[in-house]
PDB file of C-alpha atoms and ligand atoms in Angstrom:
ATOM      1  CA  UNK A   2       0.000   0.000   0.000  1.00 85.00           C
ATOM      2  CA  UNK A   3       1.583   3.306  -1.154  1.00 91.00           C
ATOM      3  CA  UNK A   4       0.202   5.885   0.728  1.00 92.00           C
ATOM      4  CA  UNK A   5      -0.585   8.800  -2.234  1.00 94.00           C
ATOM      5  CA  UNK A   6       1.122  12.053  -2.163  1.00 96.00           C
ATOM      6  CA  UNK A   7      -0.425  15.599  -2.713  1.00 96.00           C
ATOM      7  CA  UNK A   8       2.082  17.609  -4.736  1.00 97.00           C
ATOM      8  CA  UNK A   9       0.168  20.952  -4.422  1.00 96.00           C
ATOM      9  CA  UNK A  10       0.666  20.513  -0.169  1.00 97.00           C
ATOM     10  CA  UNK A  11       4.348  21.353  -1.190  1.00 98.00           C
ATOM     11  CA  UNK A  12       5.992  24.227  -2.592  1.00 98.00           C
ATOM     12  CA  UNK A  13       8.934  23.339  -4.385  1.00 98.00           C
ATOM     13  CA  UNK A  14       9.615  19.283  -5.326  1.00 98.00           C
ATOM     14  CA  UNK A  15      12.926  18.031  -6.014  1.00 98.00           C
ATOM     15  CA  UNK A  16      13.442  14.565  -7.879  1.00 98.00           C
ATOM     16  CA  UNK A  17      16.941  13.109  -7.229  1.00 98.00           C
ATOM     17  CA  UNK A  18      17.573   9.958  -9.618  1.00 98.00           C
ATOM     18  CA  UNK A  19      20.092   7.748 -10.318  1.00 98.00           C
ATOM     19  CA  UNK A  20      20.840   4.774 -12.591  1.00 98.00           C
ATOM     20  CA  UNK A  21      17.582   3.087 -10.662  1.00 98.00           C
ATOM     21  CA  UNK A  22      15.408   5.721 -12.413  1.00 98.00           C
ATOM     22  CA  UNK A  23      16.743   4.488 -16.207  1.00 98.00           C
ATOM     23  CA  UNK A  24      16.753   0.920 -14.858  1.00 98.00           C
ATOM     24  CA  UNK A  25      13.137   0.060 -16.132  1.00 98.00           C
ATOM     25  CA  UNK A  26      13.816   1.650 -19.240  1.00 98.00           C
ATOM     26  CA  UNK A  27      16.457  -0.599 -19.978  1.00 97.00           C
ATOM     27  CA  UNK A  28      19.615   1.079 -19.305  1.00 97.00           C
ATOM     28  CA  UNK A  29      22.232  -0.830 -17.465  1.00 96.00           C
ATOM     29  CA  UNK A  30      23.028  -0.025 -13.634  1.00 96.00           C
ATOM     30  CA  UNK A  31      26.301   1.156 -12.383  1.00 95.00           C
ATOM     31  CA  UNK A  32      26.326  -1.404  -9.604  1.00 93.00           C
ATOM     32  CA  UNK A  33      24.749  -4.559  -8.260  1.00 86.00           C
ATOM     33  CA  UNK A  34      24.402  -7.893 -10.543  1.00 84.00           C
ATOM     34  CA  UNK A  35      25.288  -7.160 -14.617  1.00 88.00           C
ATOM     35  CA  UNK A  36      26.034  -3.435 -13.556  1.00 95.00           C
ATOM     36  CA  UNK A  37      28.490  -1.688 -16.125  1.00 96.00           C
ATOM     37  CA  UNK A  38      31.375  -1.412 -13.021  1.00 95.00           C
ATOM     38  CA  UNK A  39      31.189  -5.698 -12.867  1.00 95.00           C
ATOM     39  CA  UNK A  40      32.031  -5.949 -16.507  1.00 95.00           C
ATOM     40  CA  UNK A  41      34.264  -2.671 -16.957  1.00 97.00           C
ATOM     41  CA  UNK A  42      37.437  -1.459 -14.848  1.00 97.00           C
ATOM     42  CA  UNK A  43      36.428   2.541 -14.402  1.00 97.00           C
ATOM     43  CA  UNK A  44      40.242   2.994 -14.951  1.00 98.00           C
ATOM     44  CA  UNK A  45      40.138   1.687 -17.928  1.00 98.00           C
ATOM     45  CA  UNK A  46      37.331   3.524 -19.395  1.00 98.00           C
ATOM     46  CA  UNK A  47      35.960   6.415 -17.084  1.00 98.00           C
ATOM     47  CA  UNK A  48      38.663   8.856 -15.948  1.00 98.00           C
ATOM     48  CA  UNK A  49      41.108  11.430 -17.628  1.00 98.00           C
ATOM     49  CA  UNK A  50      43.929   9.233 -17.529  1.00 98.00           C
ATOM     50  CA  UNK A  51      42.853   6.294 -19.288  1.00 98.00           C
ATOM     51  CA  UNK A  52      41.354   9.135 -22.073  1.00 98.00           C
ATOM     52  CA  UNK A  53      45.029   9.863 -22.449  1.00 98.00           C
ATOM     53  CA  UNK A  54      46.706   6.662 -22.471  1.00 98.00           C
ATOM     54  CA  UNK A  55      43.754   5.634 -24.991  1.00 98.00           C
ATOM     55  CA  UNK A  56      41.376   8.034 -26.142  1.00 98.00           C
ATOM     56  CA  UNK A  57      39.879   5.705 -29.044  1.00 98.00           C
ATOM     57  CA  UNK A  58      39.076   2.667 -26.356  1.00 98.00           C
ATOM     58  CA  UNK A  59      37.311   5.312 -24.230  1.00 98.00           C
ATOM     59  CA  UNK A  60      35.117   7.074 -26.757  1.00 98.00           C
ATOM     60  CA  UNK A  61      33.959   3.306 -27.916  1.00 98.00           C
ATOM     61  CA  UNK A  62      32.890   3.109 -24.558  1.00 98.00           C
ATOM     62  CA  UNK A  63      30.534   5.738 -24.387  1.00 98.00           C
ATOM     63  CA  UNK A  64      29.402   5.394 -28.146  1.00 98.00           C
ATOM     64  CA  UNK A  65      28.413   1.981 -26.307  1.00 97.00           C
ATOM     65  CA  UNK A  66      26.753   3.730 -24.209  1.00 97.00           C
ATOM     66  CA  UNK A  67      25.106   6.323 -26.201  1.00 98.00           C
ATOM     67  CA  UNK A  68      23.435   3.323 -28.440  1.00 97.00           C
ATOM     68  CA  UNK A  69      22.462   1.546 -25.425  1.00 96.00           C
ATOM     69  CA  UNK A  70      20.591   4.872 -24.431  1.00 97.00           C
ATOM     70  CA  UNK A  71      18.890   5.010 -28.119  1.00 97.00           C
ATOM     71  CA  UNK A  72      17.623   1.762 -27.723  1.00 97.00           C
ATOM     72  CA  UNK A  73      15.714   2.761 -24.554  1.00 98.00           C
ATOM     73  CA  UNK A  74      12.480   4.735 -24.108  1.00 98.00           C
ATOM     74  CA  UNK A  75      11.453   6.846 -20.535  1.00 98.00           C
ATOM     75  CA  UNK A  76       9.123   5.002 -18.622  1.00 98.00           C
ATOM     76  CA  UNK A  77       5.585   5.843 -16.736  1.00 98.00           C
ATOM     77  CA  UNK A  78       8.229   7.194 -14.175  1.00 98.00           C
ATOM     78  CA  UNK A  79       9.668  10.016 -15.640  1.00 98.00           C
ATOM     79  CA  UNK A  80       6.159  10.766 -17.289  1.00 98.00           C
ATOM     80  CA  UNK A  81       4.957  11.501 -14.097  1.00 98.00           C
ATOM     81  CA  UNK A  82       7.472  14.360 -13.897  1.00 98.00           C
ATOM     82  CA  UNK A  83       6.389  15.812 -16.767  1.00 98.00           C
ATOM     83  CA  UNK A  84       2.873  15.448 -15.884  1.00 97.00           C
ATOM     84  CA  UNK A  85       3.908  17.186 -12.486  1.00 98.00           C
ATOM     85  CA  UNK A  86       5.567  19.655 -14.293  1.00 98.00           C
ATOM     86  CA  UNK A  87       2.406  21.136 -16.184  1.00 97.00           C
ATOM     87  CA  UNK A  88       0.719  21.089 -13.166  1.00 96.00           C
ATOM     88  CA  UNK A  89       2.989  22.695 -10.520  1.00 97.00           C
ATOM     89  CA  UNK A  90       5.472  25.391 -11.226  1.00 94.00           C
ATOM     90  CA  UNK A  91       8.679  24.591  -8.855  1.00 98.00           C
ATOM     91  CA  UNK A  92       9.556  20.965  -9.562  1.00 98.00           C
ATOM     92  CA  UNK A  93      13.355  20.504 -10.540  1.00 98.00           C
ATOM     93  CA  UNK A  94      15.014  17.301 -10.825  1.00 98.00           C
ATOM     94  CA  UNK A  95      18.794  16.487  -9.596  1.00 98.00           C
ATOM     95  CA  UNK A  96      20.521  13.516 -11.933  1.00 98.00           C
ATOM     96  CA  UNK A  97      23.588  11.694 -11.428  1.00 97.00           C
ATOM     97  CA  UNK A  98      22.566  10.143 -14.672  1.00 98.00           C
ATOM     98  CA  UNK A  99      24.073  11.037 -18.359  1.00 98.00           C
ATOM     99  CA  UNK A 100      22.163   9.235 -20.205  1.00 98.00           C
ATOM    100  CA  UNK A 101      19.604  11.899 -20.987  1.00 98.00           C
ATOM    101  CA  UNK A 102      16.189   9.763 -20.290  1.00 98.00           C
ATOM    102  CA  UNK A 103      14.625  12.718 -18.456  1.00 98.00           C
ATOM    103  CA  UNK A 104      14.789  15.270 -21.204  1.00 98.00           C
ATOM    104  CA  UNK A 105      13.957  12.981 -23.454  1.00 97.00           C
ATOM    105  CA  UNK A 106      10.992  12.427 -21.357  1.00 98.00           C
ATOM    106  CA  UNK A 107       9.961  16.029 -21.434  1.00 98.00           C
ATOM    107  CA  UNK A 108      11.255  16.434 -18.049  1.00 98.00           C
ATOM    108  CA  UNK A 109      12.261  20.161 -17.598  1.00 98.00           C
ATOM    109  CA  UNK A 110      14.594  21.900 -15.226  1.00 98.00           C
ATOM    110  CA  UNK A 111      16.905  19.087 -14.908  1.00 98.00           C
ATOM    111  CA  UNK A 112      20.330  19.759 -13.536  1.00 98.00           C
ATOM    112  CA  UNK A 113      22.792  17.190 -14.868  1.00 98.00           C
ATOM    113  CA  UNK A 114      25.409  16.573 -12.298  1.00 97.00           C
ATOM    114  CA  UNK A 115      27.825  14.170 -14.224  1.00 97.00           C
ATOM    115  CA  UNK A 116      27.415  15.621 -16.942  1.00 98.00           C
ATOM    116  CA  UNK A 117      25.824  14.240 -20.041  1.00 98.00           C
ATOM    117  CA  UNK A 118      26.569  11.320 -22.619  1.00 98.00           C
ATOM    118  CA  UNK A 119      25.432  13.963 -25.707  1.00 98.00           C
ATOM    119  CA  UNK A 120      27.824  16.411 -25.306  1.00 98.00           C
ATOM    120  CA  UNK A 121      31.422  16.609 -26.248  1.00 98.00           C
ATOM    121  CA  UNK A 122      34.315  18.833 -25.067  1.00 98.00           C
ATOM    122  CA  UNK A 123      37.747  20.127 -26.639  1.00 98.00           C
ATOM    123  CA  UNK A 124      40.405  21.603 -23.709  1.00 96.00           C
ATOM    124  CA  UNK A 125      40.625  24.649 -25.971  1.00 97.00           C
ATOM    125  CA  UNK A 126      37.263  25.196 -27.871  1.00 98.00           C
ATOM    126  CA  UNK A 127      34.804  24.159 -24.899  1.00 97.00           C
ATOM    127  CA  UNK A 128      31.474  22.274 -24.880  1.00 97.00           C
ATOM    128  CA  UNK A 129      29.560  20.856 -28.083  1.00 96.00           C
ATOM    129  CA  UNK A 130      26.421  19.175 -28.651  1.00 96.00           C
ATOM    130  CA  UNK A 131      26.733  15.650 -30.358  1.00 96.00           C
ATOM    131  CA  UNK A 132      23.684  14.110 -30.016  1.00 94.00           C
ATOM    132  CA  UNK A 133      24.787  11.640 -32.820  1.00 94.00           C
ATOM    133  CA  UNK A 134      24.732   7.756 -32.176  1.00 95.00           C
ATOM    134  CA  UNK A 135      28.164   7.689 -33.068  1.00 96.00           C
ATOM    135  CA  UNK A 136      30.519  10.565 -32.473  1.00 97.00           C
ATOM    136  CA  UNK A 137      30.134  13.313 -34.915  1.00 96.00           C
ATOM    137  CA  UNK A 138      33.735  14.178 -34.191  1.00 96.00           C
ATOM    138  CA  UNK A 139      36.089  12.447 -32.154  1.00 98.00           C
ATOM    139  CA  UNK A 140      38.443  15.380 -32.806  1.00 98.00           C
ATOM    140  CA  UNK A 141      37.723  18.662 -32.801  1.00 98.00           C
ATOM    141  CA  UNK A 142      37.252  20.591 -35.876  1.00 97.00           C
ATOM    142  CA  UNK A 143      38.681  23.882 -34.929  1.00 97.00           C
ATOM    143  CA  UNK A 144      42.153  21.742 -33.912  1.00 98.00           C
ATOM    144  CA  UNK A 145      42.290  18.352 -33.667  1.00 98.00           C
ATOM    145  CA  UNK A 146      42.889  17.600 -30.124  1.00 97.00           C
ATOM    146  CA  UNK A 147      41.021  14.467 -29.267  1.00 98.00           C
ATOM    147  CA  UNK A 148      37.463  15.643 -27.573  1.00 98.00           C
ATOM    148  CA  UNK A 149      36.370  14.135 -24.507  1.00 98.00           C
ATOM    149  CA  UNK A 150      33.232  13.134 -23.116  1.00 98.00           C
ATOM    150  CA  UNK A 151      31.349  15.876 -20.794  1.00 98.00           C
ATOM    151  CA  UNK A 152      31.008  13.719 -18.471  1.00 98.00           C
ATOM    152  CA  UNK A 153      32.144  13.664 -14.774  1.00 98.00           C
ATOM    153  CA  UNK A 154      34.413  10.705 -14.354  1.00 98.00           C
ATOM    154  CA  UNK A 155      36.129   9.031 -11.310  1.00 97.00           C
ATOM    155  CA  UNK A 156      38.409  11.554  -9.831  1.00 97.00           C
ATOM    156  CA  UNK A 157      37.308  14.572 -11.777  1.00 97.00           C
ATOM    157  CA  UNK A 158      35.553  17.816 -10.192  1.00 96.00           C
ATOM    158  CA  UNK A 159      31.920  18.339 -10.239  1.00 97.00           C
ATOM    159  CA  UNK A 160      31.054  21.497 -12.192  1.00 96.00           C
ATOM    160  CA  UNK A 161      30.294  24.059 -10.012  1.00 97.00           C
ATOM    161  CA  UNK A 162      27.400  25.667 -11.898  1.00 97.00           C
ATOM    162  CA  UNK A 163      25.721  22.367 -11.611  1.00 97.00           C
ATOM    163  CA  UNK A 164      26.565  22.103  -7.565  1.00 97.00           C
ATOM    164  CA  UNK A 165      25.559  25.050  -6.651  1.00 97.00           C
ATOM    165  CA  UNK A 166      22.338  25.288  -8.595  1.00 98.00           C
ATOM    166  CA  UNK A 167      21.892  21.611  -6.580  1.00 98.00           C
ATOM    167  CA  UNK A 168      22.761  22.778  -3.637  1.00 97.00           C
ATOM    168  CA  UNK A 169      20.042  26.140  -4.029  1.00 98.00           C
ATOM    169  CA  UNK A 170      17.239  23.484  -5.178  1.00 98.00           C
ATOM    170  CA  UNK A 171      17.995  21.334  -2.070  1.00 98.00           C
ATOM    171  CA  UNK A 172      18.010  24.063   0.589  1.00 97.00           C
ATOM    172  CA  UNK A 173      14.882  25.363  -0.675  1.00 98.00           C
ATOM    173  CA  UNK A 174      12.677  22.254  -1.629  1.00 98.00           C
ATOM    174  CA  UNK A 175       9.870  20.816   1.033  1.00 98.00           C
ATOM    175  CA  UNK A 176       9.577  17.439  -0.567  1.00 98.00           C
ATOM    176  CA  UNK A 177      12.827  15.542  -1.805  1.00 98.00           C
ATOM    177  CA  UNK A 178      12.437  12.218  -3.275  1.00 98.00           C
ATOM    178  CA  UNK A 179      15.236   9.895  -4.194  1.00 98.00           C
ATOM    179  CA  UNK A 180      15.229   7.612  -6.754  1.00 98.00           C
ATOM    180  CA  UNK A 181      17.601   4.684  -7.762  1.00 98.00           C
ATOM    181  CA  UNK A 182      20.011   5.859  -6.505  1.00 97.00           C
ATOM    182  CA  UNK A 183      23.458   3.322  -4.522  1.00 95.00           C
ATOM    183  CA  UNK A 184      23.710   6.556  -2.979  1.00 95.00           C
ATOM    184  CA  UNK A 185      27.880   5.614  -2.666  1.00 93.00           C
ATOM    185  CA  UNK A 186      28.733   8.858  -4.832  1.00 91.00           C
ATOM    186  CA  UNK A 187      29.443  12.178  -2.631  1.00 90.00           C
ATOM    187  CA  UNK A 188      28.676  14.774  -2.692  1.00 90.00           C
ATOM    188  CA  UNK A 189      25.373  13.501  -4.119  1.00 88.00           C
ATOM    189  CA  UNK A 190      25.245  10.735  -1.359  1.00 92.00           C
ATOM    190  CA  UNK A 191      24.684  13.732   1.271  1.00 95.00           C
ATOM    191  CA  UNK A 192      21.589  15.150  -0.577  1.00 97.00           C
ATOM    192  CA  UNK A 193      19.078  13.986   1.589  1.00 97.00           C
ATOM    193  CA  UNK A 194      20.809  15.397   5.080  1.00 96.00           C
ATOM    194  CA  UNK A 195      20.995  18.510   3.239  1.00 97.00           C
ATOM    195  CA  UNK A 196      16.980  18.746   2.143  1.00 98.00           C
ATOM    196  CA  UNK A 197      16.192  17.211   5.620  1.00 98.00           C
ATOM    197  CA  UNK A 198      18.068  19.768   7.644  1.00 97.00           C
ATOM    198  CA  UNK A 199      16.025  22.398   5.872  1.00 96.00           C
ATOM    199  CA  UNK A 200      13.039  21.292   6.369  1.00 97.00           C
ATOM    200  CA  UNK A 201      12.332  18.890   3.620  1.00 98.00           C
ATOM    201  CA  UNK A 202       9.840  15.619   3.978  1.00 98.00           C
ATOM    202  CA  UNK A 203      12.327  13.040   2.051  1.00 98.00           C
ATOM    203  CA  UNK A 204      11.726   9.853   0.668  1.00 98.00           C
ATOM    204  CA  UNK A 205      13.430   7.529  -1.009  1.00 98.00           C
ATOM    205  CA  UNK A 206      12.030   4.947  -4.126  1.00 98.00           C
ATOM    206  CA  UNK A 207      14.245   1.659  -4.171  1.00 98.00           C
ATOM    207  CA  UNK A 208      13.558  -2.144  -4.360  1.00 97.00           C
ATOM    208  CA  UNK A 209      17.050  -2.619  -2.232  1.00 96.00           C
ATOM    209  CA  UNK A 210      18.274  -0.446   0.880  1.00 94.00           C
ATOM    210  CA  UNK A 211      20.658   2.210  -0.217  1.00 94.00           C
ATOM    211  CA  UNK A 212      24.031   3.708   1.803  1.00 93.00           C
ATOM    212  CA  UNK A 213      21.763   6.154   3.198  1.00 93.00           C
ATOM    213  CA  UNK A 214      18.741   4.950   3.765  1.00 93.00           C
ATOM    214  CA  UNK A 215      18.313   6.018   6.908  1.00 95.00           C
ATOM    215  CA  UNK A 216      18.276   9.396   6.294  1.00 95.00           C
ATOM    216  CA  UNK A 217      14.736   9.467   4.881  1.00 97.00           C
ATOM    217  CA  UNK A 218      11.300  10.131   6.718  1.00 97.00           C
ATOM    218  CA  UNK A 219       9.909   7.101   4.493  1.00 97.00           C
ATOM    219  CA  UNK A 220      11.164   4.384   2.488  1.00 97.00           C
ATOM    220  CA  UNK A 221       9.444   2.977  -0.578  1.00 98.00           C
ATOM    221  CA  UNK A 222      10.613  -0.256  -1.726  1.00 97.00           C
ATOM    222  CA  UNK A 223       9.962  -0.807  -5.293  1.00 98.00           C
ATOM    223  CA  UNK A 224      10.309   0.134  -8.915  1.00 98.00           C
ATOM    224  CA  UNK A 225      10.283   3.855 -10.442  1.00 98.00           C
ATOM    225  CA  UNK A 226       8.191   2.845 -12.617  1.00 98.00           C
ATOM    226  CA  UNK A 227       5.578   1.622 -10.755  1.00 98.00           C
ATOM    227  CA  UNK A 228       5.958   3.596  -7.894  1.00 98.00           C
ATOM    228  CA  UNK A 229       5.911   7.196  -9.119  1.00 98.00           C
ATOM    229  CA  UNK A 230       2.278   6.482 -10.699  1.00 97.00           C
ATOM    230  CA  UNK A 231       0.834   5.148  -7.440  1.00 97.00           C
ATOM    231  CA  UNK A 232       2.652   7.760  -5.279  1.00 97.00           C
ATOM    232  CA  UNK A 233       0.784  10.509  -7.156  1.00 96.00           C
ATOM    233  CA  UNK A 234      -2.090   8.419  -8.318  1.00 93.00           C
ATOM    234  CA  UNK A 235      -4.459  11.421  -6.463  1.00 85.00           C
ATOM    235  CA  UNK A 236      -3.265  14.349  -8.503  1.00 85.00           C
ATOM    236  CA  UNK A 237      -2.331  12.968 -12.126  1.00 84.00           C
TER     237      UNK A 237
HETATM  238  P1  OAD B 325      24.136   2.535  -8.947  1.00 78.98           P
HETATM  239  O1  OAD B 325      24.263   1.574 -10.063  1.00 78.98           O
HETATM  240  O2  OAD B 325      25.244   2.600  -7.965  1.00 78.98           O
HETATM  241  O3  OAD B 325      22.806   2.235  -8.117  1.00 78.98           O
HETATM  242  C1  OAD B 325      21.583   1.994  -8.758  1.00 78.98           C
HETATM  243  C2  OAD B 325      20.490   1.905  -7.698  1.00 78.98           C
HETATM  244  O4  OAD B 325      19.247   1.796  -8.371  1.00 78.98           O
HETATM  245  C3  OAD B 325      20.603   0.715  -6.753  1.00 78.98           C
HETATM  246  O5  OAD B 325      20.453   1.171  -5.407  1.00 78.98           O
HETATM  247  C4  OAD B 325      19.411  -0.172  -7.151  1.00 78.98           C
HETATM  248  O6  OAD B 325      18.855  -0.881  -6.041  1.00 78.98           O
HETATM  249  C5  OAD B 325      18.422   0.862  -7.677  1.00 78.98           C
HETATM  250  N1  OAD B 325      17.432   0.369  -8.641  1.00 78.98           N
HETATM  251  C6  OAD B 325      17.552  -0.652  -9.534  1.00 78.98           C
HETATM  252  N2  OAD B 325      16.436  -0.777 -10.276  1.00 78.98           N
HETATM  253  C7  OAD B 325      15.578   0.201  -9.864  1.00 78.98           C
HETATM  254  C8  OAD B 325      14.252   0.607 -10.235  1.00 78.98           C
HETATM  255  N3  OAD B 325      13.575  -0.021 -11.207  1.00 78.98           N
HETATM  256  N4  OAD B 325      13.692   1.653  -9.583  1.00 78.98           N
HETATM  257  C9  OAD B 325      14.364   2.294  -8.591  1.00 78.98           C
HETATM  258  N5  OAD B 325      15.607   1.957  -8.200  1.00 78.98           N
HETATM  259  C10 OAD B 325      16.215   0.927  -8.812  1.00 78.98           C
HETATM  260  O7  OAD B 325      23.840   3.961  -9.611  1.00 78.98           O
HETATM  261  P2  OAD B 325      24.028   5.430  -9.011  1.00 78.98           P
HETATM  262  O8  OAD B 325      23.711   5.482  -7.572  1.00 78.98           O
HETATM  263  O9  OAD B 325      23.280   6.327  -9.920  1.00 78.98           O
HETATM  264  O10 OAD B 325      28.805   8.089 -12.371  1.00 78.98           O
HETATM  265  O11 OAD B 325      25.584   5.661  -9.223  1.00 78.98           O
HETATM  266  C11 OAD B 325      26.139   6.935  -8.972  1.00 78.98           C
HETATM  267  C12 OAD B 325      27.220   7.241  -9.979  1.00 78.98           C
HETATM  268  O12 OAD B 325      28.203   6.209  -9.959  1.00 78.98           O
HETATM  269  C13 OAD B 325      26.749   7.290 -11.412  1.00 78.98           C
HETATM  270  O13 OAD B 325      26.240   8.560 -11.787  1.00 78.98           O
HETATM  271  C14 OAD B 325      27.969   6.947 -12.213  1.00 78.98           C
HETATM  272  C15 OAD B 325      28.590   5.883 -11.318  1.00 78.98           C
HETATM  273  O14 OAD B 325      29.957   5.774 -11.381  1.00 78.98           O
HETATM  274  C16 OAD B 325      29.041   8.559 -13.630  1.00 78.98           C
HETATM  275  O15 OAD B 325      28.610   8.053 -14.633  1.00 78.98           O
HETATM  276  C17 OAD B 325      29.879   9.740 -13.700  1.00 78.98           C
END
């Protein structure tokens, strides 16, 4: 029994999702049984230096990635943030994901904070869009240096545009809910404390216990998917 939520009792509504949220739509885990970390070394393939040592091994990775991403569609999950979204004018969602699923969902006001699979970067000519199955470029036009994911990788920096717009939505939200998400990744494992300690009801949507599970006033066990429906069964 999922007791149904009210989203026009709250004034601002923050989604946080991880790889859990893009789980139903097919998109591999990071973690856990056939997640993308038990069948890849991160050194290997997700941080500047193996980009260096092998830039071509690394891209193939994410074009991997990006097809894998094609092949999936959002699920009744993220529809019911857009749904939300027409209805009630402060609802923002935090992602650890890259793979794009909430946009492509319709989802607005999404703050990306690893960055995102569909962009590109050049040290000297900045950001691109390359929404492209496979790589548009894998060097960039303006100079040929080898162009690199925009993605936040083991050991880089979070962007601090993206942290601190975060950080503003979390401090100022009154209902946080956290979805698929390990919750192993800082600073994105503290979220909840943060929303809690101003104020925020929080709740978390996962079929297993995550890091932080404690942290939350109430703890849904089950599926995005079917669980974001029922939780706002009342107003949709
Ligand atoms: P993980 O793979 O660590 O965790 C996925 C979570 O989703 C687990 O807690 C699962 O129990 C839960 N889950 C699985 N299916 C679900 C479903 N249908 N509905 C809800 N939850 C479900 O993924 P993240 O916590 O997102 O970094 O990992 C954090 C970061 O670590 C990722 O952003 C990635 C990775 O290294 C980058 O790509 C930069």
């Amino acid at each position: 029994m999922i007791e149904p939520l009210d989203p026009m009792a709250f004034k601002k509504i923050v989604f946080f999702t991880g790889a859990g949220m893009s789980a139903e739509s097919g998109v591999h885990t990071f973690r856990g049984a056939g997640g993308i970390w038990s069948q890849y070394r991160w050194q290997e393939y997700a941080c500047q230096q193996a980009f260096e040592r092998d830039p071509q091994k690394v891209l193939d990775f994410h074009e991997l990635r990006r097809k894998e991403a094609l092949r999936c569609q959002p699920h009744a999950g993220h529809r019911v943030i857009t749904d939300l979204q027409q209805r009630h004018s402060a609802v923002f969602v935090i992602t650890q994901n890259i793979d794009g699923m909430h946009q492509r969902a319709g989802n607005k006001q999404v703050i990306e904070l690893h960055g995102s699979l569909w962009r590109v970067r050049c040290r000297i000519h900045g950001v691109r869009l390359d929404m492209a199955e496979t790589y548009t470029h894998r060097r960039c036009p303006d100079c040929g240096q080898w162009l690199r994911p925009d993605i936040v990788w083991f050991e880089d920096m979070l962007d601090e545009e993206e942290v601190q717009a975060a950080q503003y939505e979390l401090g100022t939200c009154d209902l946080f809910i956290s979805i698929g998400t390990s919750a192993v990744v800082w600073p994105a494992a503290g979220y909840p404390l943060i929303a809690r300690n101003n104020g925020a009801l929080c709740i978390e949507i996962n079929p297993e216990p995550s890091e932080n599970c404690e942290l939350y006033h109430r703890t849904i066990r089950g599926k995005a998917g079917e669980v974001l429906p029922r939780l706002f069964a009342a107003a949709l």
